[in-house]
mmCIF file with all atom_site columns, C-alpha atoms in Angstrom:
data_model
loop_
_atom_site.group_PDB
_atom_site.id
_atom_site.type_symbol
_atom_site.label_atom_id
_atom_site.label_alt_id
_atom_site.label_comp_id
_atom_site.label_asym_id
_atom_site.label_entity_id
_atom_site.label_seq_id
_atom_site.pdbx_PDB_ins_code
_atom_site.Cartn_x
_atom_site.Cartn_y
_atom_site.Cartn_z
_atom_site.occupancy
_atom_site.B_iso_or_equiv
_atom_site.pdbx_formal_charge
_atom_site.auth_seq_id
_atom_site.auth_comp_id
_atom_site.auth_asym_id
_atom_site.auth_atom_id
_atom_site.pdbx_PDB_model_num
ATOM 1   C CA . ILE T 1 1   ? -7.414  6.017  78.267 1.00 39.00 ? 151 ILE T CA 1
ATOM 2   C CA . ASN T 1 2   ? -7.206  3.686  75.315 1.00 44.00 ? 152 ASN T CA 1
ATOM 3   C CA . SER T 1 3   ? -6.559  4.122  71.613 1.00 51.00 ? 153 SER T CA 1
ATOM 4   C CA . THR T 1 4   ? -10.246 4.830  71.073 1.00 66.00 ? 154 THR T CA 1
ATOM 5   C CA . MET T 1 5   ? -11.459 7.820  73.040 1.00 81.00 ? 155 MET T CA 1
ATOM 6   C CA . ASN T 1 6   ? -15.092 7.842  74.056 1.00 86.00 ? 156 ASN T CA 1
ATOM 7   C CA . PRO T 1 7   ? -17.622 10.694 74.183 1.00 90.00 ? 157 PRO T CA 1
ATOM 8   C CA . GLY T 1 8   ? -17.483 12.426 77.554 1.00 92.00 ? 158 GLY T CA 1
ATOM 9   C CA . GLN T 1 9   ? -13.940 11.234 78.288 1.00 92.00 ? 159 GLN T CA 1
ATOM 10  C CA . VAL T 1 10  ? -11.643 14.016 79.565 1.00 93.00 ? 160 VAL T CA 1
ATOM 11  C CA . ILE T 1 11  ? -8.056  14.151 78.283 1.00 90.00 ? 161 ILE T CA 1
ATOM 12  C CA . GLN T 1 12  ? -5.223  16.027 80.008 1.00 92.00 ? 162 GLN T CA 1
ATOM 13  C CA . ASN T 1 13  ? -7.727  17.203 82.673 1.00 92.00 ? 163 ASN T CA 1
ATOM 14  C CA . ARG T 1 14  ? -9.011  19.657 80.066 1.00 95.00 ? 164 ARG T CA 1
ATOM 15  C CA . TYR T 1 15  ? -10.381 18.344 76.759 1.00 96.00 ? 165 TYR T CA 1
ATOM 16  C CA . ARG T 1 16  ? -13.762 16.557 76.814 1.00 96.00 ? 166 ARG T CA 1
ATOM 17  C CA . ILE T 1 17  ? -14.226 14.235 73.832 1.00 95.00 ? 167 ILE T CA 1
ATOM 18  C CA . ASP T 1 18  ? -17.350 14.821 71.765 1.00 96.00 ? 168 ASP T CA 1
ATOM 19  C CA . ARG T 1 19  ? -17.036 12.552 68.704 1.00 95.00 ? 169 ARG T CA 1
ATOM 20  C CA . ILE T 1 20  ? -14.750 11.129 66.029 1.00 93.00 ? 170 ILE T CA 1
ATOM 21  C CA . LEU T 1 21  ? -14.199 13.400 63.028 1.00 89.00 ? 171 LEU T CA 1
ATOM 22  C CA . GLY T 1 22  ? -12.105 10.984 61.001 1.00 83.00 ? 172 GLY T CA 1
ATOM 23  C CA . ARG T 1 23  ? -9.714  8.041  61.041 1.00 81.00 ? 173 ARG T CA 1
ATOM 24  C CA . GLY T 1 24  ? -6.513  7.516  59.125 1.00 73.00 ? 174 GLY T CA 1
ATOM 25  C CA . SER T 1 25  ? -3.913  4.783  58.995 1.00 66.00 ? 175 SER T CA 1
ATOM 26  C CA . MET T 1 26  ? -1.838  6.374  61.774 1.00 70.00 ? 176 MET T CA 1
ATOM 27  C CA . GLY T 1 27  ? -4.437  7.922  64.040 1.00 78.00 ? 177 GLY T CA 1
ATOM 28  C CA . THR T 1 28  ? -7.791  9.453  64.703 1.00 88.00 ? 178 THR T CA 1
ATOM 29  C CA . THR T 1 29  ? -9.117  13.021 64.831 1.00 91.00 ? 179 THR T CA 1
ATOM 30  C CA . TYR T 1 30  ? -11.746 13.941 67.412 1.00 95.00 ? 180 TYR T CA 1
ATOM 31  C CA . LYS T 1 31  ? -13.940 16.914 68.101 1.00 96.00 ? 181 LYS T CA 1
ATOM 32  C CA . ALA T 1 32  ? -13.646 17.912 71.764 1.00 97.00 ? 182 ALA T CA 1
ATOM 33  C CA . PHE T 1 33  ? -14.682 20.739 74.077 1.00 97.00 ? 183 PHE T CA 1
ATOM 34  C CA . ASP T 1 34  ? -12.030 22.955 75.675 1.00 96.00 ? 184 ASP T CA 1
ATOM 35  C CA . PRO T 1 35  ? -13.328 24.812 78.761 1.00 92.00 ? 185 PRO T CA 1
ATOM 36  C CA . GLU T 1 36  ? -10.357 27.218 78.669 1.00 90.00 ? 186 GLU T CA 1
ATOM 37  C CA . LYS T 1 37  ? -11.225 28.304 75.112 1.00 84.00 ? 187 LYS T CA 1
ATOM 38  C CA . ARG T 1 38  ? -14.959 27.855 75.794 1.00 89.00 ? 188 ARG T CA 1
ATOM 39  C CA . GLY T 1 39  ? -15.381 26.118 72.490 1.00 93.00 ? 189 GLY T CA 1
ATOM 40  C CA . ALA T 1 40  ? -14.739 23.168 70.260 1.00 96.00 ? 190 ALA T CA 1
ATOM 41  C CA . VAL T 1 41  ? -11.254 21.956 69.346 1.00 97.00 ? 191 VAL T CA 1
ATOM 42  C CA . ALA T 1 42  ? -9.887  19.235 67.079 1.00 94.00 ? 192 ALA T CA 1
ATOM 43  C CA . LEU T 1 43  ? -7.675  16.600 68.734 1.00 94.00 ? 193 LEU T CA 1
ATOM 44  C CA . LYS T 1 44  ? -5.423  14.762 66.293 1.00 89.00 ? 194 LYS T CA 1
ATOM 45  C CA . LEU T 1 45  ? -4.207  11.561 67.923 1.00 88.00 ? 195 LEU T CA 1
ATOM 46  C CA . LEU T 1 46  ? -1.226  9.544  66.705 1.00 82.00 ? 196 LEU T CA 1
ATOM 47  C CA . HIS T 1 47  ? -1.053  6.169  68.434 1.00 67.00 ? 197 HIS T CA 1
ATOM 48  C CA . PHE T 1 48  ? 2.597   5.212  68.568 1.00 62.00 ? 198 PHE T CA 1
ATOM 49  C CA . SER T 1 49  ? 1.943   1.446  68.545 1.00 59.00 ? 199 SER T CA 1
ATOM 50  C CA . ARG T 1 50  ? 0.565   1.855  65.010 1.00 54.00 ? 200 ARG T CA 1
ATOM 51  C CA . VAL T 1 51  ? 3.588   3.768  63.775 1.00 57.00 ? 201 VAL T CA 1
ATOM 52  C CA . GLN T 1 52  ? 6.083   1.513  62.023 1.00 61.00 ? 202 GLN T CA 1
ATOM 53  C CA . GLU T 1 53  ? 8.733   4.178  61.474 1.00 64.00 ? 203 GLU T CA 1
ATOM 54  C CA . TRP T 1 54  ? 10.170  6.940  63.663 1.00 70.00 ? 204 TRP T CA 1
ATOM 55  C CA . LYS T 1 55  ? 9.862   9.227  60.637 1.00 68.00 ? 205 LYS T CA 1
ATOM 56  C CA . VAL T 1 56  ? 6.069   9.361  61.100 1.00 72.00 ? 206 VAL T CA 1
ATOM 57  C CA . LEU T 1 57  ? 6.493   10.587 64.686 1.00 75.00 ? 207 LEU T CA 1
ATOM 58  C CA . GLU T 1 58  ? 9.124   13.113 63.593 1.00 77.00 ? 208 GLU T CA 1
ATOM 59  C CA . MET T 1 59  ? 6.732   14.470 60.948 1.00 74.00 ? 209 MET T CA 1
ATOM 60  C CA . PHE T 1 60  ? 3.872   14.656 63.479 1.00 76.00 ? 210 PHE T CA 1
ATOM 61  C CA . GLU T 1 61  ? 6.066   16.574 65.943 1.00 82.00 ? 211 GLU T CA 1
ATOM 62  C CA . ARG T 1 62  ? 7.295   18.852 63.131 1.00 79.00 ? 212 ARG T CA 1
ATOM 63  C CA . GLU T 1 63  ? 3.671   19.567 62.216 1.00 78.00 ? 213 GLU T CA 1
ATOM 64  C CA . ALA T 1 64  ? 3.003   20.638 65.821 1.00 83.00 ? 214 ALA T CA 1
ATOM 65  C CA . ARG T 1 65  ? 6.072   22.927 65.890 1.00 83.00 ? 215 ARG T CA 1
ATOM 66  C CA . ILE T 1 66  ? 5.190   24.516 62.553 1.00 82.00 ? 216 ILE T CA 1
ATOM 67  C CA . LEU T 1 67  ? 1.534   25.061 63.444 1.00 82.00 ? 217 LEU T CA 1
ATOM 68  C CA . GLN T 1 68  ? 2.640   26.795 66.638 1.00 86.00 ? 218 GLN T CA 1
ATOM 69  C CA . GLN T 1 69  ? 4.325   29.480 64.504 1.00 85.00 ? 219 GLN T CA 1
ATOM 70  C CA . LEU T 1 70  ? 1.541   30.050 61.965 1.00 89.00 ? 220 LEU T CA 1
ATOM 71  C CA . GLU T 1 71  ? -0.953  32.881 62.064 1.00 90.00 ? 221 GLU T CA 1
ATOM 72  C CA . HIS T 1 72  ? -3.346  32.774 59.148 1.00 91.00 ? 222 HIS T CA 1
ATOM 73  C CA . PRO T 1 73  ? -7.137  33.177 59.274 1.00 92.00 ? 223 PRO T CA 1
ATOM 74  C CA . ARG T 1 74  ? -7.654  30.160 56.972 1.00 93.00 ? 224 ARG T CA 1
ATOM 75  C CA . ILE T 1 75  ? -5.376  27.720 58.826 1.00 91.00 ? 225 ILE T CA 1
ATOM 76  C CA . PRO T 1 76  ? -6.805  26.318 62.093 1.00 92.00 ? 226 PRO T CA 1
ATOM 77  C CA . SER T 1 77  ? -4.660  27.679 64.926 1.00 91.00 ? 227 SER T CA 1
ATOM 78  C CA . TYR T 1 78  ? -2.426  25.603 67.192 1.00 92.00 ? 228 TYR T CA 1
ATOM 79  C CA . ILE T 1 79  ? -3.621  25.177 70.784 1.00 93.00 ? 229 ILE T CA 1
ATOM 80  C CA . ASP T 1 80  ? -1.623  22.379 72.422 1.00 92.00 ? 230 ASP T CA 1
ATOM 81  C CA . TYR T 1 81  ? 0.607   19.338 71.912 1.00 90.00 ? 231 TYR T CA 1
ATOM 82  C CA . PHE T 1 82  ? 1.292   16.565 74.411 1.00 90.00 ? 232 PHE T CA 1
ATOM 83  C CA . SER T 1 83  ? 1.833   12.843 74.810 1.00 85.00 ? 233 SER T CA 1
ATOM 84  C CA . LEU T 1 84  ? 0.123   10.347 77.081 1.00 82.00 ? 234 LEU T CA 1
ATOM 85  C CA . SER T 1 85  ? 1.451   7.037  78.303 1.00 76.00 ? 235 SER T CA 1
ATOM 86  C CA . ILE T 1 86  ? -1.132  4.258  78.498 1.00 63.00 ? 236 ILE T CA 1
ATOM 87  C CA . GLU T 1 87  ? -0.286  1.444  80.889 1.00 62.00 ? 237 GLU T CA 1
ATOM 88  C CA . ASP T 1 88  ? -3.627  -0.337 81.339 1.00 51.00 ? 238 ASP T CA 1
ATOM 89  C CA . GLY T 1 89  ? -5.641  -2.184 78.734 1.00 47.00 ? 239 GLY T CA 1
ATOM 90  C CA . PRO T 1 90  ? -5.073  -4.721 75.982 1.00 45.00 ? 240 PRO T CA 1
ATOM 91  C CA . GLU T 1 91  ? -1.507  -4.897 74.654 1.00 49.00 ? 241 GLU T CA 1
ATOM 92  C CA . SER T 1 92  ? -2.611  -3.401 71.326 1.00 46.00 ? 242 SER T CA 1
ATOM 93  C CA . GLU T 1 93  ? -3.853  -0.292 73.164 1.00 48.00 ? 243 GLU T CA 1
ATOM 94  C CA . THR T 1 94  ? -0.969  0.329  75.554 1.00 53.00 ? 244 THR T CA 1
ATOM 95  C CA . GLY T 1 95  ? 1.971   2.574  74.811 1.00 66.00 ? 245 GLY T CA 1
ATOM 96  C CA . THR T 1 96  ? 2.287   6.234  73.971 1.00 76.00 ? 246 THR T CA 1
ATOM 97  C CA . GLN T 1 97  ? -0.213  8.472  72.238 1.00 81.00 ? 247 GLN T CA 1
ATOM 98  C CA . PHE T 1 98  ? 0.777   11.838 70.791 1.00 86.00 ? 248 PHE T CA 1
ATOM 99  C CA . ILE T 1 99  ? -1.963  14.458 70.579 1.00 90.00 ? 249 ILE T CA 1
ATOM 100 C CA . LEU T 1 100 ? -2.069  17.722 68.646 1.00 91.00 ? 250 LEU T CA 1
ATOM 101 C CA . VAL T 1 101 ? -4.872  20.152 69.523 1.00 95.00 ? 251 VAL T CA 1
ATOM 102 C CA . GLN T 1 102 ? -6.066  22.750 67.014 1.00 92.00 ? 252 GLN T CA 1
ATOM 103 C CA . GLU T 1 103 ? -8.890  25.187 66.543 1.00 94.00 ? 253 GLU T CA 1
ATOM 104 C CA . TYR T 1 104 ? -11.998 23.356 65.336 1.00 95.00 ? 254 TYR T CA 1
ATOM 105 C CA . ILE T 1 105 ? -13.600 24.614 62.136 1.00 93.00 ? 255 ILE T CA 1
ATOM 106 C CA . GLU T 1 106 ? -17.234 23.583 61.686 1.00 91.00 ? 256 GLU T CA 1
ATOM 107 C CA . GLY T 1 107 ? -17.502 22.739 58.046 1.00 91.00 ? 257 GLY T CA 1
ATOM 108 C CA . LYS T 1 108 ? -17.399 20.085 55.378 1.00 92.00 ? 258 LYS T CA 1
ATOM 109 C CA . THR T 1 109 ? -14.398 18.764 53.497 1.00 91.00 ? 259 THR T CA 1
ATOM 110 C CA . LEU T 1 110 ? -14.213 19.021 49.734 1.00 92.00 ? 260 LEU T CA 1
ATOM 111 C CA . GLN T 1 111 ? -14.378 15.219 49.659 1.00 93.00 ? 261 GLN T CA 1
ATOM 112 C CA . GLN T 1 112 ? -17.642 15.205 51.639 1.00 93.00 ? 262 GLN T CA 1
ATOM 113 C CA . LEU T 1 113 ? -19.176 17.788 49.307 1.00 93.00 ? 263 LEU T CA 1
ATOM 114 C CA . VAL T 1 114 ? -18.189 15.868 46.166 1.00 94.00 ? 264 VAL T CA 1
ATOM 115 C CA . GLU T 1 115 ? -19.411 12.568 47.630 1.00 96.00 ? 265 GLU T CA 1
ATOM 116 C CA . LYS T 1 116 ? -22.802 14.226 48.223 1.00 96.00 ? 266 LYS T CA 1
ATOM 117 C CA . GLY T 1 117 ? -22.964 15.245 44.584 1.00 96.00 ? 267 GLY T CA 1
ATOM 118 C CA . TRP T 1 118 ? -21.573 18.788 44.593 1.00 94.00 ? 268 TRP T CA 1
ATOM 119 C CA . ARG T 1 119 ? -20.027 19.773 41.286 1.00 93.00 ? 269 ARG T CA 1
ATOM 120 C CA . GLY T 1 120 ? -18.662 23.290 41.318 1.00 91.00 ? 270 GLY T CA 1
ATOM 121 C CA . THR T 1 121 ? -19.055 25.751 38.516 1.00 93.00 ? 271 THR T CA 1
ATOM 122 C CA . GLU T 1 122 ? -15.938 27.069 36.825 1.00 95.00 ? 272 GLU T CA 1
ATOM 123 C CA . THR T 1 123 ? -16.241 30.262 38.914 1.00 94.00 ? 273 THR T CA 1
ATOM 124 C CA . GLU T 1 124 ? -16.548 28.285 42.180 1.00 93.00 ? 274 GLU T CA 1
ATOM 125 C CA . ILE T 1 125 ? -13.570 26.067 41.324 1.00 93.00 ? 275 ILE T CA 1
ATOM 126 C CA . LEU T 1 126 ? -11.424 29.096 40.445 1.00 95.00 ? 276 LEU T CA 1
ATOM 127 C CA . ASP T 1 127 ? -12.441 30.780 43.708 1.00 94.00 ? 277 ASP T CA 1
ATOM 128 C CA . ILE T 1 128 ? -11.373 27.677 45.677 1.00 93.00 ? 278 ILE T CA 1
ATOM 129 C CA . PHE T 1 129 ? -8.117  27.559 43.714 1.00 94.00 ? 279 PHE T CA 1
ATOM 130 C CA . TRP T 1 130 ? -7.253  31.205 44.425 1.00 96.00 ? 280 TRP T CA 1
ATOM 131 C CA . GLN T 1 131 ? -8.073  30.872 48.110 1.00 95.00 ? 281 GLN T CA 1
ATOM 132 C CA . LEU T 1 132 ? -5.737  27.864 48.322 1.00 93.00 ? 282 LEU T CA 1
ATOM 133 C CA . VAL T 1 133 ? -3.039  29.745 46.380 1.00 93.00 ? 283 VAL T CA 1
ATOM 134 C CA . ASN T 1 134 ? -3.263  32.617 48.891 1.00 94.00 ? 284 ASN T CA 1
ATOM 135 C CA . ILE T 1 135 ? -2.888  30.211 51.839 1.00 92.00 ? 285 ILE T CA 1
ATOM 136 C CA . LEU T 1 136 ? 0.064   28.463 50.165 1.00 90.00 ? 286 LEU T CA 1
ATOM 137 C CA . ALA T 1 137 ? 1.666   31.811 49.274 1.00 91.00 ? 287 ALA T CA 1
ATOM 138 C CA . TYR T 1 138 ? 1.551   32.739 52.980 1.00 90.00 ? 288 TYR T CA 1
ATOM 139 C CA . LEU T 1 139 ? 3.216   29.421 53.907 1.00 88.00 ? 289 LEU T CA 1
ATOM 140 C CA . HIS T 1 140 ? 5.928   29.900 51.289 1.00 86.00 ? 290 HIS T CA 1
ATOM 141 C CA . THR T 1 141 ? 6.741   33.484 52.324 1.00 87.00 ? 291 THR T CA 1
ATOM 142 C CA . LEU T 1 142 ? 7.572   32.572 55.926 1.00 80.00 ? 292 LEU T CA 1
ATOM 143 C CA . GLN T 1 143 ? 11.199  32.975 56.971 1.00 75.00 ? 293 GLN T CA 1
ATOM 144 C CA . LYS T 1 144 ? 11.494  29.206 56.727 1.00 75.00 ? 294 LYS T CA 1
ATOM 145 C CA . ALA T 1 145 ? 9.021   28.249 53.983 1.00 71.00 ? 295 ALA T CA 1
ATOM 146 C CA . VAL T 1 146 ? 6.447   25.602 54.881 1.00 71.00 ? 296 VAL T CA 1
ATOM 147 C CA . VAL T 1 147 ? 5.492   22.978 52.320 1.00 70.00 ? 297 VAL T CA 1
ATOM 148 C CA . HIS T 1 148 ? 2.134   21.232 52.790 1.00 71.00 ? 298 HIS T CA 1
ATOM 149 C CA . ARG T 1 149 ? 2.925   17.730 51.556 1.00 65.00 ? 299 ARG T CA 1
ATOM 150 C CA . PHE T 1 150 ? -0.551  16.257 51.609 1.00 71.00 ? 300 PHE T CA 1
ATOM 151 C CA . ILE T 1 151 ? -3.072  18.568 49.960 1.00 80.00 ? 301 ILE T CA 1
ATOM 152 C CA . ASN T 1 152 ? -6.124  16.515 49.050 1.00 83.00 ? 302 ASN T CA 1
ATOM 153 C CA . PRO T 1 153 ? -9.929  16.862 49.228 1.00 89.00 ? 303 PRO T CA 1
ATOM 154 C CA . THR T 1 154 ? -9.987  15.728 52.890 1.00 86.00 ? 304 THR T CA 1
ATOM 155 C CA . HIS T 1 155 ? -7.689  18.615 53.889 1.00 85.00 ? 305 HIS T CA 1
ATOM 156 C CA . ILE T 1 156 ? -9.672  21.344 52.132 1.00 89.00 ? 306 ILE T CA 1
ATOM 157 C CA . LEU T 1 157 ? -12.438 22.478 54.444 1.00 90.00 ? 307 LEU T CA 1
ATOM 158 C CA . PHE T 1 158 ? -15.388 24.765 53.696 1.00 91.00 ? 308 PHE T CA 1
ATOM 159 C CA . LEU T 1 159 ? -16.945 26.845 56.455 1.00 87.00 ? 309 LEU T CA 1
ATOM 160 C CA . TYR T 1 160 ? -19.519 27.924 53.920 1.00 76.00 ? 310 TYR T CA 1
ATOM 161 C CA . LEU T 1 161 ? -19.230 27.119 50.262 1.00 64.00 ? 311 LEU T CA 1
ATOM 162 C CA . ASN T 1 162 ? -17.197 30.278 49.775 1.00 81.00 ? 312 ASN T CA 1
ATOM 163 C CA . GLU T 1 163 ? -14.740 30.121 52.735 1.00 92.00 ? 313 GLU T CA 1
ATOM 164 C CA . VAL T 1 164 ? -11.859 27.699 52.259 1.00 94.00 ? 314 VAL T CA 1
ATOM 165 C CA . PHE T 1 165 ? -9.564  26.447 55.041 1.00 93.00 ? 315 PHE T CA 1
ATOM 166 C CA . LEU T 1 166 ? -6.498  24.245 54.691 1.00 88.00 ? 316 LEU T CA 1
ATOM 167 C CA . VAL T 1 167 ? -5.979  21.651 57.432 1.00 85.00 ? 317 VAL T CA 1
#
């Protein structure tokens, strides 16, 4: 294992990497196949060597704990969370990786749609808004309210143009 997972690579004797879905400053998200679920999953990898502050790891672990408790049809469900220790390879790729596994939603982000020229009508924008409000209302009515601190066009996912998910 190294900080870049390759197609076909199997993680945790279970998840077979398909492709990269996206990269951020702290990690990478992959699409993988889970034989136990018989379907695609999203693996969100946080490479600890790239984390400058413990707070980032604490937030990542909190995200995993919170997702484990959520049950909403428009929030990808929690599947697994684990860490891997990497001993072999270049120094920049050794260390600990933390991996969160969630349900994979086949769709496009709002950012991808806008970059391809999509400009919603007032009705479409209001529909997206109300779907997001309903998801956020669910999060805020939990016994311990959940606050999504990073809502942006890359975290709003469309299964079809009329089905909104929040990741």
